[in-house]
Coordinates of C-alpha atoms and ligand atoms in Angstrom, one line a residue:
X110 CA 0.0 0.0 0.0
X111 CA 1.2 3.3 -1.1
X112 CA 2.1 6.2 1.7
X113 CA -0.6 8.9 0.3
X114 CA -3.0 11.7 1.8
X115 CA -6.0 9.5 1.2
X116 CA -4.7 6.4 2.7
X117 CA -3.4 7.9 5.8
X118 CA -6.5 9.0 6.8
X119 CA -8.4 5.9 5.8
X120 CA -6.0 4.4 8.1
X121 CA -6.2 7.0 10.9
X122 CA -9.9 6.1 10.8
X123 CA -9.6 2.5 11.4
X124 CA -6.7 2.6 14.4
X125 CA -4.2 2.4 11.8
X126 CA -4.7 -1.5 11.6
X127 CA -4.8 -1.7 7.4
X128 CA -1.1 -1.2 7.5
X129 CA 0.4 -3.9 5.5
X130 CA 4.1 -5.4 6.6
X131 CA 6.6 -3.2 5.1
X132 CA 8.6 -6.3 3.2
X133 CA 8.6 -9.7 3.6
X134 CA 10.6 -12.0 5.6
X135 CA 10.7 -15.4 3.7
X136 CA 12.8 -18.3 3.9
X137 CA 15.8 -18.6 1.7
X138 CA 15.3 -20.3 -1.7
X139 CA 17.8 -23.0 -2.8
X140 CA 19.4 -20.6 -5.2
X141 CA 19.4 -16.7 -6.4
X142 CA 20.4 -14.8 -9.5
X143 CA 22.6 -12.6 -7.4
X144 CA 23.3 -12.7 -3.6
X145 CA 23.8 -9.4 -1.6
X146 CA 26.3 -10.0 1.7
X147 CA 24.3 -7.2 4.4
X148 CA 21.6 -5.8 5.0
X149 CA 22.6 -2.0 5.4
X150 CA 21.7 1.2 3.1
X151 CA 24.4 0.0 0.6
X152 CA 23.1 -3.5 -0.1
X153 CA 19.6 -3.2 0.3
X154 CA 20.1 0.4 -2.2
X155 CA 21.8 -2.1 -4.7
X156 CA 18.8 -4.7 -4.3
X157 CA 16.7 -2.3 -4.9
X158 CA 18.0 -1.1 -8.3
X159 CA 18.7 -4.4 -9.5
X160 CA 15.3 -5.5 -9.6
X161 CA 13.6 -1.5 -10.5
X162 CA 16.1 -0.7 -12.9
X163 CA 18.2 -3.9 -14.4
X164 CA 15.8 -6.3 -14.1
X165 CA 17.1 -8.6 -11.5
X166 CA 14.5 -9.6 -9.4
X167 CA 15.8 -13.2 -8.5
X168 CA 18.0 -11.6 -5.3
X169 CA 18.7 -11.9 -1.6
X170 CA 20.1 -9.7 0.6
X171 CA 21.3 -11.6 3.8
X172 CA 22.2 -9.9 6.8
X173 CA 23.4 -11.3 9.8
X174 CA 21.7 -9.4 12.3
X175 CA 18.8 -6.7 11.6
X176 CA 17.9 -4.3 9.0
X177 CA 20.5 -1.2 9.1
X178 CA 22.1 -2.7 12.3
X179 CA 25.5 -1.5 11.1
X180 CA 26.8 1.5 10.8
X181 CA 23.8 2.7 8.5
X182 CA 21.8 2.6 11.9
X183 CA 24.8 4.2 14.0
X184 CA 26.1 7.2 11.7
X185 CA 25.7 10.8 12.3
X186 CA 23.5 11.3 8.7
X187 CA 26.0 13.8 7.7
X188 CA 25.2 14.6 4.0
X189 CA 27.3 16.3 1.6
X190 CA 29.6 16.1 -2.2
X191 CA 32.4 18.8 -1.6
X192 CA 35.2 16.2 -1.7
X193 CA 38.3 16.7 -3.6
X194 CA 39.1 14.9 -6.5
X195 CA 36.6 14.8 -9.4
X196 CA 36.1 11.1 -9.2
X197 CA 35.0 11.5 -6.2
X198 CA 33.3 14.6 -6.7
X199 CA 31.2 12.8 -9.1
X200 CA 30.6 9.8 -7.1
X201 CA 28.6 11.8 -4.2
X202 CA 27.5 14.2 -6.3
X203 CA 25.3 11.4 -8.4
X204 CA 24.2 10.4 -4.4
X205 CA 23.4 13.7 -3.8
X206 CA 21.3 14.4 -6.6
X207 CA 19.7 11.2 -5.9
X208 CA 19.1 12.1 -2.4
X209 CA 17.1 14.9 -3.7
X210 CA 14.4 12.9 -5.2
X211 CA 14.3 10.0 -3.0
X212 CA 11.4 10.4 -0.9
X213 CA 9.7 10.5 -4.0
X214 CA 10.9 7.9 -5.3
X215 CA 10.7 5.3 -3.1
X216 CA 7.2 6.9 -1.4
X217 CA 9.4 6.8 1.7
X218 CA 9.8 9.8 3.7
X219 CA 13.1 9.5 4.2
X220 CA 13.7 13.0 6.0
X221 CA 16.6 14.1 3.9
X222 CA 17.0 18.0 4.8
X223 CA 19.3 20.1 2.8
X224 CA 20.1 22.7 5.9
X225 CA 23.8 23.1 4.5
X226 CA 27.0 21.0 5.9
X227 CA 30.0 23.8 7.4
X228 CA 33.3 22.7 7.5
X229 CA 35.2 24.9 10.1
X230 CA 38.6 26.1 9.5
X231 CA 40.9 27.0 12.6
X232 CA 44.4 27.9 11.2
X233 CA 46.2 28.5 8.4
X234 CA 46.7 25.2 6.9
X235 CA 42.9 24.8 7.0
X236 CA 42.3 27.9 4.8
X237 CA 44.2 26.9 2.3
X238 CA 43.1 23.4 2.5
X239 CA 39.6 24.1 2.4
X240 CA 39.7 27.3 -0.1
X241 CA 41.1 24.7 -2.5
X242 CA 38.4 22.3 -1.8
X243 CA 35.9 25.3 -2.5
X244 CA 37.6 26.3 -5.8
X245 CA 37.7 22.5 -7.0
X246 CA 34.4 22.0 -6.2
X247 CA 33.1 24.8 -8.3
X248 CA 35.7 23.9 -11.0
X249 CA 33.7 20.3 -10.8
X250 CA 30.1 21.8 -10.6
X251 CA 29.5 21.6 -7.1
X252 CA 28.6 23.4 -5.1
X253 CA 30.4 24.8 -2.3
X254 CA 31.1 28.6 -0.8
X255 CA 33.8 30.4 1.3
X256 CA 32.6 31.9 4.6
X257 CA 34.2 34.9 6.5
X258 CA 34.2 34.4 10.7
X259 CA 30.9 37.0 11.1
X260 CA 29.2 35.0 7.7
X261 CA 30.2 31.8 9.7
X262 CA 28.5 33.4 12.8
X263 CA 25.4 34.5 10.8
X264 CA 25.0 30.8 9.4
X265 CA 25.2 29.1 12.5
X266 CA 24.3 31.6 15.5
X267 CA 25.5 29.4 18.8
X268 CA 29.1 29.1 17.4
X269 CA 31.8 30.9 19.4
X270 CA 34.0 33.1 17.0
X271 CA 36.2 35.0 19.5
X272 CA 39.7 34.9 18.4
X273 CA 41.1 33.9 22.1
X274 CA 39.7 30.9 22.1
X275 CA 41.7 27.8 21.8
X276 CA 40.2 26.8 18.4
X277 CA 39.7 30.3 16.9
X278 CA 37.5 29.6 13.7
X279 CA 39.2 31.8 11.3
X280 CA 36.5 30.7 8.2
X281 CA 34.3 27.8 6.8
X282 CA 33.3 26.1 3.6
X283 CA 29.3 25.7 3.2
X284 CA 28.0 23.5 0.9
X285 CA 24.0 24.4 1.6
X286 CA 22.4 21.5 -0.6
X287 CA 24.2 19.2 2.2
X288 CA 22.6 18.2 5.0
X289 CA 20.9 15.4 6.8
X290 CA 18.5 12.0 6.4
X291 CA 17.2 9.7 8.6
X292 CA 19.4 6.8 8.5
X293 CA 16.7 3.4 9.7
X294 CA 14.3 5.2 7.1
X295 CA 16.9 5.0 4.3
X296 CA 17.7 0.7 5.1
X297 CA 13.4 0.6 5.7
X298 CA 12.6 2.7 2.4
X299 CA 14.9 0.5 0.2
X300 CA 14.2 -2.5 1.8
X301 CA 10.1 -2.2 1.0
X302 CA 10.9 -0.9 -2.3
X303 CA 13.0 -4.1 -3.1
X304 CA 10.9 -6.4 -1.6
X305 CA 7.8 -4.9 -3.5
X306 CA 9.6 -6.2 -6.8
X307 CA 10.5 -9.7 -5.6
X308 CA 13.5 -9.5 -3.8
X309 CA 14.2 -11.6 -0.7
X310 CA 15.2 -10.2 2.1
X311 CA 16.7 -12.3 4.7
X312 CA 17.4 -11.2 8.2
X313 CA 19.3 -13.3 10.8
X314 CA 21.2 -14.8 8.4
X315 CA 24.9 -14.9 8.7
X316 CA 27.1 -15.7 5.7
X317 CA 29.6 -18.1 6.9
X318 CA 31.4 -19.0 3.7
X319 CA 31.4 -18.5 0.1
X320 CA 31.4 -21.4 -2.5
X321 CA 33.4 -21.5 -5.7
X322 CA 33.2 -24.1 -8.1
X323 CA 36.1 -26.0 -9.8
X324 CA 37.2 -23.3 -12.1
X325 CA 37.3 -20.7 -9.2
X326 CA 34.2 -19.0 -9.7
X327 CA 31.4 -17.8 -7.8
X328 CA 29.0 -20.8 -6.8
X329 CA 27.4 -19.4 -3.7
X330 CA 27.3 -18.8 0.1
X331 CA 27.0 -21.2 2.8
X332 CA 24.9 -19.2 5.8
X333 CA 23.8 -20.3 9.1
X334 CA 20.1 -20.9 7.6
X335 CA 22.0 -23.5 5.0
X336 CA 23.8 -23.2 1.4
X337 CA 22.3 -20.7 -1.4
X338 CA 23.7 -21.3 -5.1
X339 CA 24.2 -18.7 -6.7
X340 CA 26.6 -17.3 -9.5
X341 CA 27.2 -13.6 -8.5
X342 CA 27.7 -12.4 -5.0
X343 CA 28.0 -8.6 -4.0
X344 CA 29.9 -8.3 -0.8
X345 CA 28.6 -4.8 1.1
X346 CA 29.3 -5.8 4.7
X347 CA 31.2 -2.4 5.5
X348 CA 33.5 -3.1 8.8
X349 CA 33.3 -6.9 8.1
X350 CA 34.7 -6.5 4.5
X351 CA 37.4 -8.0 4.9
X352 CA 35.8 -11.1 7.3
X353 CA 33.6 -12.0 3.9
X354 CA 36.1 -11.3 1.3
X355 CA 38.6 -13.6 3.3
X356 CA 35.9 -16.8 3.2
X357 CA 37.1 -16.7 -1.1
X358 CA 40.6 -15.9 -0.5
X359 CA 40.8 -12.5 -0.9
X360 CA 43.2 -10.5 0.7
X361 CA 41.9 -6.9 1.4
X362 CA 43.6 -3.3 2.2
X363 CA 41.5 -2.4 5.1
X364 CA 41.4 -1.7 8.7
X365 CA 38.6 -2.0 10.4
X366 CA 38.2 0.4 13.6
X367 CA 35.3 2.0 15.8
X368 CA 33.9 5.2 15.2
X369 CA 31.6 6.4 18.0
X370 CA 29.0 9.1 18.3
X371 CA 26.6 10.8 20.9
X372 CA 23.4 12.2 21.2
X373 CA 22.1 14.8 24.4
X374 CA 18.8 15.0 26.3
X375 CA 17.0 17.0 23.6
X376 CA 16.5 20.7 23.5
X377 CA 14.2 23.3 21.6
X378 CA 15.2 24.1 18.2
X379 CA 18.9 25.9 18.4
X380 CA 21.1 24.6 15.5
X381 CA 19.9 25.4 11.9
X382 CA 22.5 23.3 10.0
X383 CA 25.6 21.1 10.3
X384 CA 28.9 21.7 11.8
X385 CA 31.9 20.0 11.3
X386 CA 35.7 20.6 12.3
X387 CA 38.0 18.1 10.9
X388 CA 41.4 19.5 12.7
X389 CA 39.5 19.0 15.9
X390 CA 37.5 15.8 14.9
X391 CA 34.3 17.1 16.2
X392 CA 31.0 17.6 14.5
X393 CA 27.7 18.5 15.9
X394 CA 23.7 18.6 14.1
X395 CA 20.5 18.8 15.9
X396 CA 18.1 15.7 14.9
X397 CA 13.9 16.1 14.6
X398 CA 13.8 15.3 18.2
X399 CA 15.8 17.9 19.5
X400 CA 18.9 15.7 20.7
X401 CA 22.3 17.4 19.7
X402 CA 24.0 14.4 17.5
X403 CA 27.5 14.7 17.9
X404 CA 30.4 12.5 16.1
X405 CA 33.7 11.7 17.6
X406 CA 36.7 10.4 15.6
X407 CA 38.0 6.5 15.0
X408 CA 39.7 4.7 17.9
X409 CA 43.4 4.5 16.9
X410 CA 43.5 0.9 16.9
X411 CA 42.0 -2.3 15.2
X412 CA 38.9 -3.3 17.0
X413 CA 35.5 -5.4 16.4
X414 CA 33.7 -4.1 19.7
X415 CA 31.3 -1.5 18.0
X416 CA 32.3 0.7 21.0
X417 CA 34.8 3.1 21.3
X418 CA 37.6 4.8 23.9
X419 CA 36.5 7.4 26.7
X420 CA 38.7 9.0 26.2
X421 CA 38.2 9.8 22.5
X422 CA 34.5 11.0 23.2
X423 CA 36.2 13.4 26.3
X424 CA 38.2 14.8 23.9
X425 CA 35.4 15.6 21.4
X426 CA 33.4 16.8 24.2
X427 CA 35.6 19.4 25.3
X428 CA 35.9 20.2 21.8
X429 CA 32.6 20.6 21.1
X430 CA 31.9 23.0 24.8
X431 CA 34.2 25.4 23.5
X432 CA 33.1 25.7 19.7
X433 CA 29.4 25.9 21.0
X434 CA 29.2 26.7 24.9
X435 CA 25.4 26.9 24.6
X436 CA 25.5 23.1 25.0
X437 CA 28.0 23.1 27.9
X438 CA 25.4 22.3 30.4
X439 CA 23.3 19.5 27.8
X440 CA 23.3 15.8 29.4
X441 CA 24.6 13.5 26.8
X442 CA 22.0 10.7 27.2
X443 CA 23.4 7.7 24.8
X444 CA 27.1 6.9 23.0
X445 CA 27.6 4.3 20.5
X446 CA 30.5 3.0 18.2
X447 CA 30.1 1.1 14.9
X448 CA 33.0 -0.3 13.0
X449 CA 34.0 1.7 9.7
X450 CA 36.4 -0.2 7.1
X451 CA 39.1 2.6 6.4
X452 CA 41.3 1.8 3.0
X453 CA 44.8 3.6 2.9
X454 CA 44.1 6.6 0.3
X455 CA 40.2 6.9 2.3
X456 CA 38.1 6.5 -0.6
X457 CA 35.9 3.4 -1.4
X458 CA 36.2 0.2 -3.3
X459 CA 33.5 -0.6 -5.6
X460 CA 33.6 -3.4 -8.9
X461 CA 35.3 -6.5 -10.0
X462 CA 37.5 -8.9 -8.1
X463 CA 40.0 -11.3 -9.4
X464 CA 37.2 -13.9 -8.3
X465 CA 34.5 -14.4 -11.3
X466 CA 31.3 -13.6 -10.1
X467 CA 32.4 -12.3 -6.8
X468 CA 32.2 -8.2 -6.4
X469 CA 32.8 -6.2 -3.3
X470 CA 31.7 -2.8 -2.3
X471 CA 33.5 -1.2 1.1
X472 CA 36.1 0.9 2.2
X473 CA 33.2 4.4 3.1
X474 CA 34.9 4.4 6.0
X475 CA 34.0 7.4 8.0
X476 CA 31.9 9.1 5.4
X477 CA 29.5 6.1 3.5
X478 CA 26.0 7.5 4.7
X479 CA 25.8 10.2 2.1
X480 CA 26.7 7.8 -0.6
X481 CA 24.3 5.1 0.0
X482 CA 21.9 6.2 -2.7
X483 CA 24.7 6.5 -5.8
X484 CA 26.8 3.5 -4.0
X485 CA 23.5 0.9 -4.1
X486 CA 23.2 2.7 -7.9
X487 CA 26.4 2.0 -9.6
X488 CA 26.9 -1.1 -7.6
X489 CA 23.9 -2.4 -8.8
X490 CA 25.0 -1.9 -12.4
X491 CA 28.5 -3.2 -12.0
X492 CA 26.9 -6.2 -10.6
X493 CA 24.2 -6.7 -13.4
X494 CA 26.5 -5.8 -16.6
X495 CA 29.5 -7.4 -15.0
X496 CA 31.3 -4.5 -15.8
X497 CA 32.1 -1.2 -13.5
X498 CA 29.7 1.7 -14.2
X499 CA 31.5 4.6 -15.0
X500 CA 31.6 6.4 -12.3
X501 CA 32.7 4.0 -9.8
X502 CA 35.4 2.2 -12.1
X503 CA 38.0 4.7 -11.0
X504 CA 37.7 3.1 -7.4
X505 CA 38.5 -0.6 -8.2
X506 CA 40.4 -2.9 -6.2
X507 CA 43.3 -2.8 -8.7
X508 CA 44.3 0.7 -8.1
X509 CA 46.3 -0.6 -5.1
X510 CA 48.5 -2.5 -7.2
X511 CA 48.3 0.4 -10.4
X512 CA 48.9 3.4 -8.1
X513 CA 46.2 5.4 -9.0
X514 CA 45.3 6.4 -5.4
X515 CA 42.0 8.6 -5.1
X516 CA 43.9 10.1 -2.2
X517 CA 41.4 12.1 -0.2
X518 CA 43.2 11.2 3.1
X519 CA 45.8 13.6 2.1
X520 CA 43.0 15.8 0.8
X521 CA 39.9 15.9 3.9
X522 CA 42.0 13.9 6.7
X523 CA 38.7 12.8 7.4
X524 CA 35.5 12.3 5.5
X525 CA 32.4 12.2 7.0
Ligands
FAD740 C1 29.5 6.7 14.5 C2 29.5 6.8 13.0 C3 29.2 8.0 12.5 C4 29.2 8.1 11.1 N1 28.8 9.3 10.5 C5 28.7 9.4 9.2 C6 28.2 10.6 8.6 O1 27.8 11.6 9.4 N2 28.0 10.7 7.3 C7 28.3 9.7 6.5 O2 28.2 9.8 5.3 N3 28.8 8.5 7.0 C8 29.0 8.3 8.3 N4 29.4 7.1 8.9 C9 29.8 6.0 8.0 C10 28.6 5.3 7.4 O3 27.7 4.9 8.5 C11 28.9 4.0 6.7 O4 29.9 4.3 5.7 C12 27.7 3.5 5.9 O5 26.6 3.5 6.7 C13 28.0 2.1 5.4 O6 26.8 1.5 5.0 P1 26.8 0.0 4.6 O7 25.4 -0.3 4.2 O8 27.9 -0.3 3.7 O9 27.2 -0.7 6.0 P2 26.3 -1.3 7.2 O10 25.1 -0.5 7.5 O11 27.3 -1.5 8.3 O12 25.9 -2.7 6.6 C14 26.7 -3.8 6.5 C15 25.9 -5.0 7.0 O13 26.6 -6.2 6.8 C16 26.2 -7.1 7.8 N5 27.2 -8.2 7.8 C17 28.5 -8.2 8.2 N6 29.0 -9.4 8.0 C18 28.0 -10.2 7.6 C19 27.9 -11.6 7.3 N7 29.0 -12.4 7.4 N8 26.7 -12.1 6.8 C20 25.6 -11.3 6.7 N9 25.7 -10.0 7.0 C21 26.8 -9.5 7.4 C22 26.2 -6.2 9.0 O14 25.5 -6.8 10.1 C23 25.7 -4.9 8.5 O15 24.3 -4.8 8.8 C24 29.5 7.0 10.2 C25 29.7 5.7 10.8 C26 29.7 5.6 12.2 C27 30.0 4.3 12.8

């Protein structure tokens, strides 16, 4: 049943009992056209265009736990396509524009608000830095503006600007069509959508292994619900890339590591946008409910534990008191880590591997939420033409052993 005027209030008038389920939950079939490795935004986006705009109904997404459990449920929604380089300029740029219309498009509200993404800048470096990130952008199309302290001010009114302070902020980049989404309503939106044209999707379903035949190809997954044939697989499993990729022998170039965030008791309206300050790892939105969702940076070791160091969320705290002391005396009510599969240059992997049939998208990192629309999309195509789409082929696996490097560690230092 569609989301409409009409049908909410037919629905309002009988205690709101019409509701149908919002996808299926069936058992797994014996075999699949394609099998999709997790059940966050990324895979259930790629299921979803697979069978709306390739044709491929016959799919599964499996996920080992529950629907956007993984860091599509724990991010910060932090929306935005001013990154460096053009290919990746283009990348979250097609996510963006998708982001634009997806409501719409999948008759899903799912809250995406363009209330404009500020990166601070707090010395020199960082002006130069992020003016060259504003002048690349526009070279590329996108946009993105320079902002003086008092404009910085006027944008965003609880921000401290004195110049004493220990961060000073000395300028910002704004890119106002960034912004925000609700994260469970982007995993719940896709999810109906791809289950309303036949795909399966599978919850509680761990993928223990993955089957190849005896020329090395793709054959299937063995899961803890039983074997599924199946002759293309699409690994999208985020911190446990390189868990899944291992079951078929692949060696990947990724450390996995916790990334935590916090939200406070929540207040009336007092934040208009999104703030972000990459020299000090600290960024800060207010969500629907009033709760100030703060982000803190990755733990600086290896972990699984989907938590994350005190003393890494201290640090972000005090950060965060001093850039905005209108907060100073807000409760934090919950913290939370998810694990985030970093690759050395900080940009993703998306396409081919030397496995037939097998194909692998990971490596967001800090910063896949805002690419889950165009990441599902030219994943989706990859997988059903067997060939990278264009925009993504610049970030196959093989560019570790070429040395074309999408490097925007050296560029953003961070990428949320
Ligand atoms: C605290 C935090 C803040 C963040 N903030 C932002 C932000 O503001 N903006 C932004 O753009 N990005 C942000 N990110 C990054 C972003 O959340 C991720 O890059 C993105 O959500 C990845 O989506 P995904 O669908 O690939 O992964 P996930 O949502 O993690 O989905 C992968 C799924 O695979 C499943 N899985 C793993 N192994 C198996 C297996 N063997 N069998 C079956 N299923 C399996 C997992 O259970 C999981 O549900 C943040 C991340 C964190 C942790």
């Amino acid at each position: 049943m569609r989301f409409s005027f009409l049908n909410v209030v037919r629905q309002a008038l009988s205690n709101n009992e019409g509701w149908p389920e919002q996808w299926a939950s069936p058992e797994p079939k014996a075999a699949y056209d394609v099998v999709i490795v997790g059940g966050g935004g990324h895979g259930l986006a790629t299921a979803y265009y697979l069978a709306s705009q390739l044709g491929v109904a016959n799919v599964a997404v499996l996920e080992k736990g529950w629907l956007g459990g993984g860091n599509t449920g724990r991010n910060t929604t932090i929306l935005r396509s001013n990154y460096l380089w053009e290919e990746s300029a283009a990348l979250y740029e097609h996510a963006l524009k998708l982001w634009e219309g997806l409501s719409a498009e999948l008759n899903y509200n799912v809250m995406y608000s363009a209330r404009g993404v500020m990166m601070l800048a707090h010395n020199v470096h960082d002006v130069q830095v992020i003016r060259r990130h504003v002048h690349a952008n526009r070279l590329a199309g996108v946009d993105n503006a320079w902002l003086t302290p008092d404009e910085v001010k006027a944008f965003c009114p609880i921000l401290n600007i004195s110049p004493d302070i220990r961060y000073p902020i000395v300028g910002a980049a704004l890119q106002r069509r960034g912004g925000t989404a609700r994260h469970d309503a982007v995993a719940w939106g896709y999810a109906r959508g791809a289950s309303a044209r036949g795909v399966d999707i599978i919850q509680n379903c761990e993928v223990t292994g993955i089957r190849r035949d005896a020329a090395g190809a793709v054959a299937g997954v063995e899961t803890t619900r039983g074997p599924i044939a199946a002759r293309k697989v699409g690994v999208v499993a985020a911190g446990h890339s390189s868990v899944v990729m291992a079951m078929a022998g692949v060696r990947m170039p990724l450390d996995s590591y916790p990334l935590q965030a916090l939200v406070s008791e929540p207040v009336k309206p007092m934040m208009p946008c999104v703030v972000m300050s990459n020299t000090i790892h600290a960024y800060m939105s207010q969500s629907d409910k009033g709760e100030m969702v703060i982000g803190a940076g990755t733990d600086a070791y290896n972990s699984y534990s989907q938590t994350g160091g005190l003393h890494i969320a201290n640090h972000t705290l005090e950060a965060i008191c001093e850039l905005f002391p209108a907060v100073r005396r807000l409760r934090m009510l919950r913290n939370w880590g998810g694990i985030v599969d970093v690759t050395p240059d900080r940009s993703p992997i998306i396409g081919l591997t030397a496995v037939p049939g097998l194909y692998v998208n990971c490596g967001w990192g800090t910063g896949g939420f805002k690419a889950t629309p165009g990441s599902g999309h030219v994943f989706a195509h990859t997988i059903a033409r067997g060939e990278p789409h264009r925009l993504a082929a610049p970030f196959a696996l093989d560019r570790f052993r070429s040395g074309r490097l999408i490097d925007e560690a050296a560029a953003a230092a961070v990428a949320h």
